[in-house]
Coordinates of C-alpha atoms and ligand atoms in Angstrom, one line a residue:
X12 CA -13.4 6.9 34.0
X13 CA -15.8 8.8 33.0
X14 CA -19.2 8.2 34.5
X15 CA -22.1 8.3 31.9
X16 CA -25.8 6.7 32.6
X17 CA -27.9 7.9 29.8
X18 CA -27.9 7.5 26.2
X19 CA -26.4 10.7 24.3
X20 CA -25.8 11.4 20.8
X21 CA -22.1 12.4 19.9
X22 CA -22.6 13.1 16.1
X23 CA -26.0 13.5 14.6
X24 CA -25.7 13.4 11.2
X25 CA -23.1 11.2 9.4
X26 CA -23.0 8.8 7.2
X27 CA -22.2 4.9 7.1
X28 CA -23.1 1.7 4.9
X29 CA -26.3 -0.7 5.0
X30 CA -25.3 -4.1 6.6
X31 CA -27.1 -5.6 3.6
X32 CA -26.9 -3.5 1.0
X33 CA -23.9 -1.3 1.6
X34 CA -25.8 1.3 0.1
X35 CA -24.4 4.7 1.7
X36 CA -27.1 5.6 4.7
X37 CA -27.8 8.1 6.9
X38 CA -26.5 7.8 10.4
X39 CA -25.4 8.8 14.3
X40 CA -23.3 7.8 16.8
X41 CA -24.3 7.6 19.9
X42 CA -23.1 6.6 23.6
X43 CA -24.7 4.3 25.8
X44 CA -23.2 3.9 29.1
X45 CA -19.6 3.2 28.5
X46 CA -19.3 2.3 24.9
X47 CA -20.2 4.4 21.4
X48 CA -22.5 2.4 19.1
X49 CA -23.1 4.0 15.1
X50 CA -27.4 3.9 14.6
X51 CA -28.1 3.8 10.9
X52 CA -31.2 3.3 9.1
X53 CA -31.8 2.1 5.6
X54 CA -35.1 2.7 3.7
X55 CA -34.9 -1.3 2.4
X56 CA -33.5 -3.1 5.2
X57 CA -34.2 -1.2 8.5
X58 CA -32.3 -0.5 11.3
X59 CA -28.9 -0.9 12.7
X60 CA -26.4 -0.8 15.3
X61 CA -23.0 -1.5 15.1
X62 CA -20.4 -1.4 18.5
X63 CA -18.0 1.3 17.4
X64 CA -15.5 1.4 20.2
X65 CA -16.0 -0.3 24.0
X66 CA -14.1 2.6 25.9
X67 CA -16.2 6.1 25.3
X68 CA -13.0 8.0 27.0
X69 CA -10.8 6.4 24.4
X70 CA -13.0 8.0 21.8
X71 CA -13.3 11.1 22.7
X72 CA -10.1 11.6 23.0
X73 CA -9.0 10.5 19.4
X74 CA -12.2 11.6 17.2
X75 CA -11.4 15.1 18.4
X76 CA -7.9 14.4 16.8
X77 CA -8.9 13.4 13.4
X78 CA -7.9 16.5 11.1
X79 CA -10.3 18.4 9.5
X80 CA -9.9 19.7 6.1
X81 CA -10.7 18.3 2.5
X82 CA -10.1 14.7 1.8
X83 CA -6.9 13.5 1.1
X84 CA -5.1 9.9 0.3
X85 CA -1.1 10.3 1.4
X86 CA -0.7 6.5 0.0
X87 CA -2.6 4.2 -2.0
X88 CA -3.3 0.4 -1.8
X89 CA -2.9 -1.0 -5.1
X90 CA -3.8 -5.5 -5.2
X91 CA -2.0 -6.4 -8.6
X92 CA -2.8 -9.7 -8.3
X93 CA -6.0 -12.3 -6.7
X94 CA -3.9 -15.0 -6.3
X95 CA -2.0 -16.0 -3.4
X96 CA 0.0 -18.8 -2.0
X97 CA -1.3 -18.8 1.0
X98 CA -4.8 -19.2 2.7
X99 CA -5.3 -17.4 5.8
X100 CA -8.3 -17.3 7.9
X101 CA -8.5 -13.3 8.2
X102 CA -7.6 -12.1 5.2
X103 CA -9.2 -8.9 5.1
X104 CA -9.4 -9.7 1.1
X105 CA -12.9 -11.7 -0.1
X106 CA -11.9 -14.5 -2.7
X107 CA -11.5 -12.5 -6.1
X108 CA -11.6 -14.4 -9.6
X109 CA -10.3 -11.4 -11.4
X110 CA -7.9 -10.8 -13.8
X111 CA -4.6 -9.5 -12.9
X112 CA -4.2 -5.6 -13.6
X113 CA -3.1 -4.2 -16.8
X114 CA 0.4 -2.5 -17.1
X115 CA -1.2 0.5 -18.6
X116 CA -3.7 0.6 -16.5
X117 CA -1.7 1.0 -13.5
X118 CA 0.2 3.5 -15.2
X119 CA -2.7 5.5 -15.3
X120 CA -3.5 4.9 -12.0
X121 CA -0.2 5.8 -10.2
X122 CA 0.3 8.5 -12.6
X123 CA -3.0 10.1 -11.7
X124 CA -2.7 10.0 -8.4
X125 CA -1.5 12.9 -6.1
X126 CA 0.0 11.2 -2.6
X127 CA 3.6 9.8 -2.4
X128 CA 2.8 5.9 -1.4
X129 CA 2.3 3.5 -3.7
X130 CA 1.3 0.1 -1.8
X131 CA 1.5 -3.4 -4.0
X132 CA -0.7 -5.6 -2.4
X133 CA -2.9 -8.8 -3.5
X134 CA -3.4 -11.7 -2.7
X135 CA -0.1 -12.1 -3.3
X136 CA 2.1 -9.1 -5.3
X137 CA 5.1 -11.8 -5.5
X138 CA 3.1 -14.0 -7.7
X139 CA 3.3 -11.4 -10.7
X140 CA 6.1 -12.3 -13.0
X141 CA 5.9 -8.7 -13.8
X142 CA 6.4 -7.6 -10.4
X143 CA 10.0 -6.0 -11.3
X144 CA 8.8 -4.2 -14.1
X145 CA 5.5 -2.7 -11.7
X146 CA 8.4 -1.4 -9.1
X147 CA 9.8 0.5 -11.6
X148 CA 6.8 1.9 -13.2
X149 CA 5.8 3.1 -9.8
X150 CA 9.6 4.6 -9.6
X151 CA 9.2 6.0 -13.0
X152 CA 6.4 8.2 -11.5
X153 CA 8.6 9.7 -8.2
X154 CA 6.4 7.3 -5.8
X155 CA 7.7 5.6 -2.9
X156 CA 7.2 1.7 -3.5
X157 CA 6.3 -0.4 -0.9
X158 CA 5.7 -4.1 -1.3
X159 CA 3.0 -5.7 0.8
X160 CA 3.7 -9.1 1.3
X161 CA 3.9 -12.8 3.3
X162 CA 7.3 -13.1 2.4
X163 CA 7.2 -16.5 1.0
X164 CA 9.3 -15.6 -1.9
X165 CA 11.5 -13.7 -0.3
X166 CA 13.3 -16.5 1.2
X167 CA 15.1 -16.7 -2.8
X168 CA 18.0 -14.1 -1.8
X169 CA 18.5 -13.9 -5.1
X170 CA 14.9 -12.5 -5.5
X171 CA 15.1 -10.0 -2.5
X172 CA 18.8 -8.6 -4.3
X173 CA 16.2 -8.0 -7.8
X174 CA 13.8 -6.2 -5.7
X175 CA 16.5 -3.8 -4.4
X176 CA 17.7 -3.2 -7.9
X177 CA 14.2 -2.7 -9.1
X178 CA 13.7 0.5 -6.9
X179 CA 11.3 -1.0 -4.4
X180 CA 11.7 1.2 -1.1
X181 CA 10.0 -1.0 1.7
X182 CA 8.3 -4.0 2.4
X183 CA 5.5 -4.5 5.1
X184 CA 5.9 -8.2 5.6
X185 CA 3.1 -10.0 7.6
X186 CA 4.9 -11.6 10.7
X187 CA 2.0 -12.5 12.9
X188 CA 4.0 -15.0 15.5
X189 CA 7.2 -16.6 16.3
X190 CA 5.8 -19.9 16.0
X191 CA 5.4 -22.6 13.7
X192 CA 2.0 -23.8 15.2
X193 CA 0.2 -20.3 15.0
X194 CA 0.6 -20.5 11.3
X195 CA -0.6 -23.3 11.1
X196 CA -3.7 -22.9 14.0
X197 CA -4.7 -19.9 11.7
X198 CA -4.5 -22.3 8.0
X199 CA -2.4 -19.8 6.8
X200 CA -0.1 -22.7 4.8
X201 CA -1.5 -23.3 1.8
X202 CA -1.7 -26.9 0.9
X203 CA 0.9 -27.1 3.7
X204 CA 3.5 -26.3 0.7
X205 CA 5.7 -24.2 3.2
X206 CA 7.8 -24.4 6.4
X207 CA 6.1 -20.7 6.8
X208 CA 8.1 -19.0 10.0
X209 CA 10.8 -20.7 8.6
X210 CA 10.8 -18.5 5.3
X211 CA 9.7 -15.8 7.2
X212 CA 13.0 -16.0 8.7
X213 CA 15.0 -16.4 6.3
X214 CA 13.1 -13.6 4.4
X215 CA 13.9 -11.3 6.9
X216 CA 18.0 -12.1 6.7
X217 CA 17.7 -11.8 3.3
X218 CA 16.0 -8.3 3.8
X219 CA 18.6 -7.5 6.0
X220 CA 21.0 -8.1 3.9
X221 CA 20.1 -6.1 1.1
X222 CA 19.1 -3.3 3.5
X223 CA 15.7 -3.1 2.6
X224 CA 13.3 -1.2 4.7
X225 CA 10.9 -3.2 6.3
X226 CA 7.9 -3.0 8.7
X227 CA 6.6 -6.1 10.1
X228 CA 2.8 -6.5 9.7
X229 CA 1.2 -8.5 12.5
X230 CA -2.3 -9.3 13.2
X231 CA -3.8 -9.9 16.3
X232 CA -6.3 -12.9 16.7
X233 CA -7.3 -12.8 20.3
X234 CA -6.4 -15.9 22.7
X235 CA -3.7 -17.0 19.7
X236 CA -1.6 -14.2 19.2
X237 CA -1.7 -11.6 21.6
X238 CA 0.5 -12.4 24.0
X239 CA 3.7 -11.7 21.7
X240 CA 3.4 -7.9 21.6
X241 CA 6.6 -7.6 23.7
X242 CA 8.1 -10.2 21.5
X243 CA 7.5 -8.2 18.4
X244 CA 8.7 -4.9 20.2
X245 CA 11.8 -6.5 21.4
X246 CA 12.7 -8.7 17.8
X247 CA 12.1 -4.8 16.3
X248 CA 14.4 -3.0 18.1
X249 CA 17.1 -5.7 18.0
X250 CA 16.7 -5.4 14.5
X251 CA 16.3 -1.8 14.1
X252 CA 19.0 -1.6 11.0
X253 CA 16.1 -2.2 9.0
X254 CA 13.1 -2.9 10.4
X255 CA 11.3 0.3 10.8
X256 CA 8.4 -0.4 12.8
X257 CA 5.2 -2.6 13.5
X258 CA 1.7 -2.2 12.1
X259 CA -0.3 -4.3 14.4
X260 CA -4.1 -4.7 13.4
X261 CA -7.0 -6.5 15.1
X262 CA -8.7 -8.7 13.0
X263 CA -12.6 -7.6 12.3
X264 CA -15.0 -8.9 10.7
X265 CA -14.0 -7.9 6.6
X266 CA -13.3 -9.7 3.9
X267 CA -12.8 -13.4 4.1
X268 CA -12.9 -13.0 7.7
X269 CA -16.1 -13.5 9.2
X270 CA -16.3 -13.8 12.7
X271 CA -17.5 -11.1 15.4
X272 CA -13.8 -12.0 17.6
X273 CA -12.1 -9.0 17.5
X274 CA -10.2 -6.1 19.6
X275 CA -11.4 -2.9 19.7
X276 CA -8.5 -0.2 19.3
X277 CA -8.5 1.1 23.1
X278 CA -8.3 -2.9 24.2
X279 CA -5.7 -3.4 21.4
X280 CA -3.8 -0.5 23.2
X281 CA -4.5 -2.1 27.0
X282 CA -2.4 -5.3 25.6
X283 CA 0.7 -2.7 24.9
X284 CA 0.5 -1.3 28.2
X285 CA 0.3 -4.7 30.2
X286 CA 2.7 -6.6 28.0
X287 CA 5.2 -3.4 28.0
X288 CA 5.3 -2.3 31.4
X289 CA 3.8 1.5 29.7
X290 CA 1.9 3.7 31.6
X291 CA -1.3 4.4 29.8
X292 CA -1.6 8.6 31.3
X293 CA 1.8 9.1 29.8
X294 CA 1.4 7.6 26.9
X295 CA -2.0 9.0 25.8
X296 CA -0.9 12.1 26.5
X297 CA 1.4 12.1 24.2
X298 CA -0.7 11.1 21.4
X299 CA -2.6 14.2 22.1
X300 CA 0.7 16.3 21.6
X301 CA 0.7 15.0 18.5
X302 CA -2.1 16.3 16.6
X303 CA -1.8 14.8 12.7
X304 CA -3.4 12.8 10.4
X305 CA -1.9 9.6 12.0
X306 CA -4.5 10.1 14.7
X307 CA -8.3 8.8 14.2
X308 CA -10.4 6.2 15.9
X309 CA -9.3 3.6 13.7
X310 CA -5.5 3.9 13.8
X311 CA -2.5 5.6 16.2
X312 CA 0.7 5.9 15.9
X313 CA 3.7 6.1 18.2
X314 CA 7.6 5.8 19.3
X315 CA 9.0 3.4 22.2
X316 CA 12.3 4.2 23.7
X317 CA 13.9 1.6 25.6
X318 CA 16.5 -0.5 27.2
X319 CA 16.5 -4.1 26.8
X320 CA 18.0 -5.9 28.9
X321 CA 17.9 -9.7 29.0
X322 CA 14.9 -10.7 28.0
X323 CA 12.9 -7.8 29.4
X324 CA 12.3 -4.2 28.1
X325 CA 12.1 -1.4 29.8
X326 CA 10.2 1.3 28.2
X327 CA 11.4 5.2 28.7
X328 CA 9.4 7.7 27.2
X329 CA 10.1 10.5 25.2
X330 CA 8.8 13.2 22.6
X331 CA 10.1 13.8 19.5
X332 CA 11.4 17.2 19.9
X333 CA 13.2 16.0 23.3
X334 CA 15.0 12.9 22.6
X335 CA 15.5 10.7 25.3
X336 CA 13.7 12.9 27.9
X337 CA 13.2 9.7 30.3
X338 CA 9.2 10.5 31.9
X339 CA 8.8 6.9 33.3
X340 CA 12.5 7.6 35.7
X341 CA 10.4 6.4 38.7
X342 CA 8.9 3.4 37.5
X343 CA 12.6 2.6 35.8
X344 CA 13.9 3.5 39.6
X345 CA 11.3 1.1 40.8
X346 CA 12.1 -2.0 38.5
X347 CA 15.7 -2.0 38.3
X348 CA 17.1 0.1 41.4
X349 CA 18.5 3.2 41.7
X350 CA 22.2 1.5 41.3
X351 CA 21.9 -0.5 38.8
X352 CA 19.6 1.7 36.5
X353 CA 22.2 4.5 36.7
X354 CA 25.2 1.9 35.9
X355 CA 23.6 0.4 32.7
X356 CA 22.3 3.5 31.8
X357 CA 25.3 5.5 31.9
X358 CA 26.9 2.3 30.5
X359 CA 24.8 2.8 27.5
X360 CA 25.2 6.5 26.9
X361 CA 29.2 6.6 27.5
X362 CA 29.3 3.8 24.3
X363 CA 27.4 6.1 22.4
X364 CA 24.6 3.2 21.7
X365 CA 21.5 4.9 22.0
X366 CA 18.2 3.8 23.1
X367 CA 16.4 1.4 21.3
X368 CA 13.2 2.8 19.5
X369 CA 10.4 1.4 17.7
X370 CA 7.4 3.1 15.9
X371 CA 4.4 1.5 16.4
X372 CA 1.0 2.0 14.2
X373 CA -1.7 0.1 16.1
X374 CA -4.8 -0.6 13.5
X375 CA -8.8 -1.6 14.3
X376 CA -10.7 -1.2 10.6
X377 CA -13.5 -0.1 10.9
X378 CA -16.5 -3.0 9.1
X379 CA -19.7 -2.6 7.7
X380 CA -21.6 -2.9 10.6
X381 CA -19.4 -0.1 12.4
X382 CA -18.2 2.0 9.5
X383 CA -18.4 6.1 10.0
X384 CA -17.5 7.4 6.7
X385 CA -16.9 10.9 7.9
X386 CA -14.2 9.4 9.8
X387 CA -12.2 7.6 7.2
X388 CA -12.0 10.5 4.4
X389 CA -7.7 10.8 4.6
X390 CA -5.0 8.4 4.9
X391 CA -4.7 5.3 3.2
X392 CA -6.6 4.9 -0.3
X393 CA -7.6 1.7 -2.3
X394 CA -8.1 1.3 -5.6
X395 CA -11.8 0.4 -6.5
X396 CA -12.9 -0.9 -9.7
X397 CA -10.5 1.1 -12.5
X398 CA -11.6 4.5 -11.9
X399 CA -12.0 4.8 -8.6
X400 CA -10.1 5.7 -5.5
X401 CA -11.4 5.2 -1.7
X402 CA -10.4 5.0 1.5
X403 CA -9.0 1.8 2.2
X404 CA -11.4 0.5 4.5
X405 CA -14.8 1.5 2.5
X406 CA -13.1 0.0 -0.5
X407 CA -12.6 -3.7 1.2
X408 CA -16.1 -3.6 2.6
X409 CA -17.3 -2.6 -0.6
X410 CA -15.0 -5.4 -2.2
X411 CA -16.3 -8.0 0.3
X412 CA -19.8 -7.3 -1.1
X413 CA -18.9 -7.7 -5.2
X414 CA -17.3 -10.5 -3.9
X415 CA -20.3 -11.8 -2.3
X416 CA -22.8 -11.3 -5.4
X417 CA -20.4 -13.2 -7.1
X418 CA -21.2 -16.1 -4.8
X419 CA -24.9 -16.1 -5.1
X420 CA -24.6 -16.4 -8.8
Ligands
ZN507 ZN1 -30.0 -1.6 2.7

């Protein structure tokens, strides 16, 4: 740990939003003992400081990573719908009245936009009876189609088959626990109209079935949720035909969600490497091999290798370029024993099964209070108002306030 007693400034000049306004403000980050705060001032409203990250080490290391370089949106965030069936607590989206999006206006905006990933998100994208003819729209234009969604509808097999023959490439299905009560802890059920893991469940078979790439979207609420990460790991790689990986986000203060309760990205990470087993030198090292836009403050990505056996996994490292280069052989030696790694080991190489792997993307959004916008000029885009594209998280904080004047009307 890095030992720091005075204030320092890390970046002098950037920029971020007004708490009140979210009017674009000058603004610096700076680190006080062991933690990074962002100091912004408005000319109406005064000053601010938002927490930024709790472990100065942790960012350090990633905003070195982020990429330089002229802005760029690889995928885009597109809500074609307001409504949802569902209610829950952290939705990152305020309450909307608006009406649905126009066909020919999305058609403009996919078609004017340069990165490959077209996101349909809402509320809820399943509640458009359209939703069929949107898939192929976005198709029509060479995207890749992914369909964000609780999965609710998806439990019609007959639905998830129309889907397929639609065009739609993925789904990122929110999954955030394998029980019943957590759902309903979190009033996700909406006019408790739904057995909700249940369809979840049957969702995912049905997803299965039709081969349908999928990544399971889970979000953390501390002291509910986050003691399933090695649940989640474990379900994904037993299910790695076509489940492609876990986004796991923190919930933060955005949106519908208003509470100050959330995990910052570096204590996110801490719950990986106590629920895992992981070893948290190896594994940040090898985030820093990896230097790509995946990288920022706000969001890393990376690869688990491992064995499962019973109900435990046992992680093994590796880089990309050297598959199954095992990193973590004493700490394997340690757990299992010399003998009896080397027998299921070998066991599992002379079938020709290979290791189990799961991608991981672990999210903390950044929120008004917090937001650097120098920092979240690439990645993920959201549309905003007709015209307009931004990064994903300015856009939802921006949302959250239009949202918000709406209410003091
Ligand atoms: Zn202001």
């Amino acid at each position: 740990m890095t030992d720091y007693n005075e204030e320092r400034i890390l970046k002098n000049q950037t920029q971020s939003l007004c708490n009140i306004c979210f009017h674009e403000i000058h603004a610096r980050v700076v680190q006080k003992r062991s933690q990074v705060f962002i100091q912004k001032s408005c000319p109406l409203h005064g000053d601010f400081e938002g927490l930024l990250e709790k472990d100065i080490d942790f960012y350090l290391r990633f905003a070195q990573l982020k990429v330089k370089g002229k802005p760029f949106f690889n995928g885009l965030v597109i809500p074609v719908t307001f409504k949802c069936n569902m209610s829950c607590s952290f939705c990152y989206t305020a309450y909307q009245n608006q009406a649905d999006i126009g066909l020919n206006q999305l058609r403009e905006i996919i078609g004017n936009f340069m990165g490959r990933g077209i996101y349909l998100s809402g509320g809820e994208p399943t509640l458009r009876e359209d939703l069929f003819e949107i898939i192929s729209i976005v198709k029509y234009f060479g995207k890749v189609c992914t369909l964000v969604t609780n999965g609710l509808k998806l439990s019609d097999k007959d639905y998830v088959k129309q889907l397929r023959q639609a065009g739609l490439d993925a789904v990122l299905l929110s999954f955030d626990s394998f029980k019943e009560e957590t759902y309903r802890l979190l009033k996700i059920s909406y006019n408790n109209q739904y057995d909700i893991f249940k369809s979840k469940k049957i969702a995912l078979e049905n997803l299965e079935k039709e081969k349908i790439k999928t990544q399971l979207g889970i979000t953390i609420y501390p002291g509910v949720n986050d003691n399933e990460i090695k649940d989640f790991f474990i379900f994904a790689m037993k299910k790695r035909s076509f489940v492609i990986g876990l986004r796991i986000r923190s919930c933060v203060n955005v949106g519908r969600f208003g509470e100050q309760k959330q995990l910052f990205l570096s204590e996110l990470l801490e719950l990986f490497y106590r629920q895992l087993g992981l070893n948290k030198k190896l594994l940040l090292d090898y985030f820093l091999d990896k230097k790509d836009d995946y990288h920022n403050i706000h969001h890393i990505q990376f690869r688990i290798r491992g064995l499962i056996i019973g109900e435990s996994l046992l992680p093994i490292y590796c880089k990309d370029n050297i598959p199954n280069k095992i990193i973590s052989l004493p700490y394997l030696l340690k757990k299992l024993g010399a003998k009896q790694f080397l027998k299921r080991f070998i066991d599992r190489l002379s079938k020709g099964v290979p290791l189990m792997t799961c991608q991981a993307r672990i999210i903390c959004w950044p929120t008004k209070e917090n937001i650097d916008l120098q920092e979240v000029d690439r990645g993920i885009a959201h549309i905003y108002g007709l015209d307009k594209i931004l990064n994903f998280c300015h856009a939802i904080i921006l949302l959250e306030q239009q949202n918000r004047r709406v209410a003091d009307k």
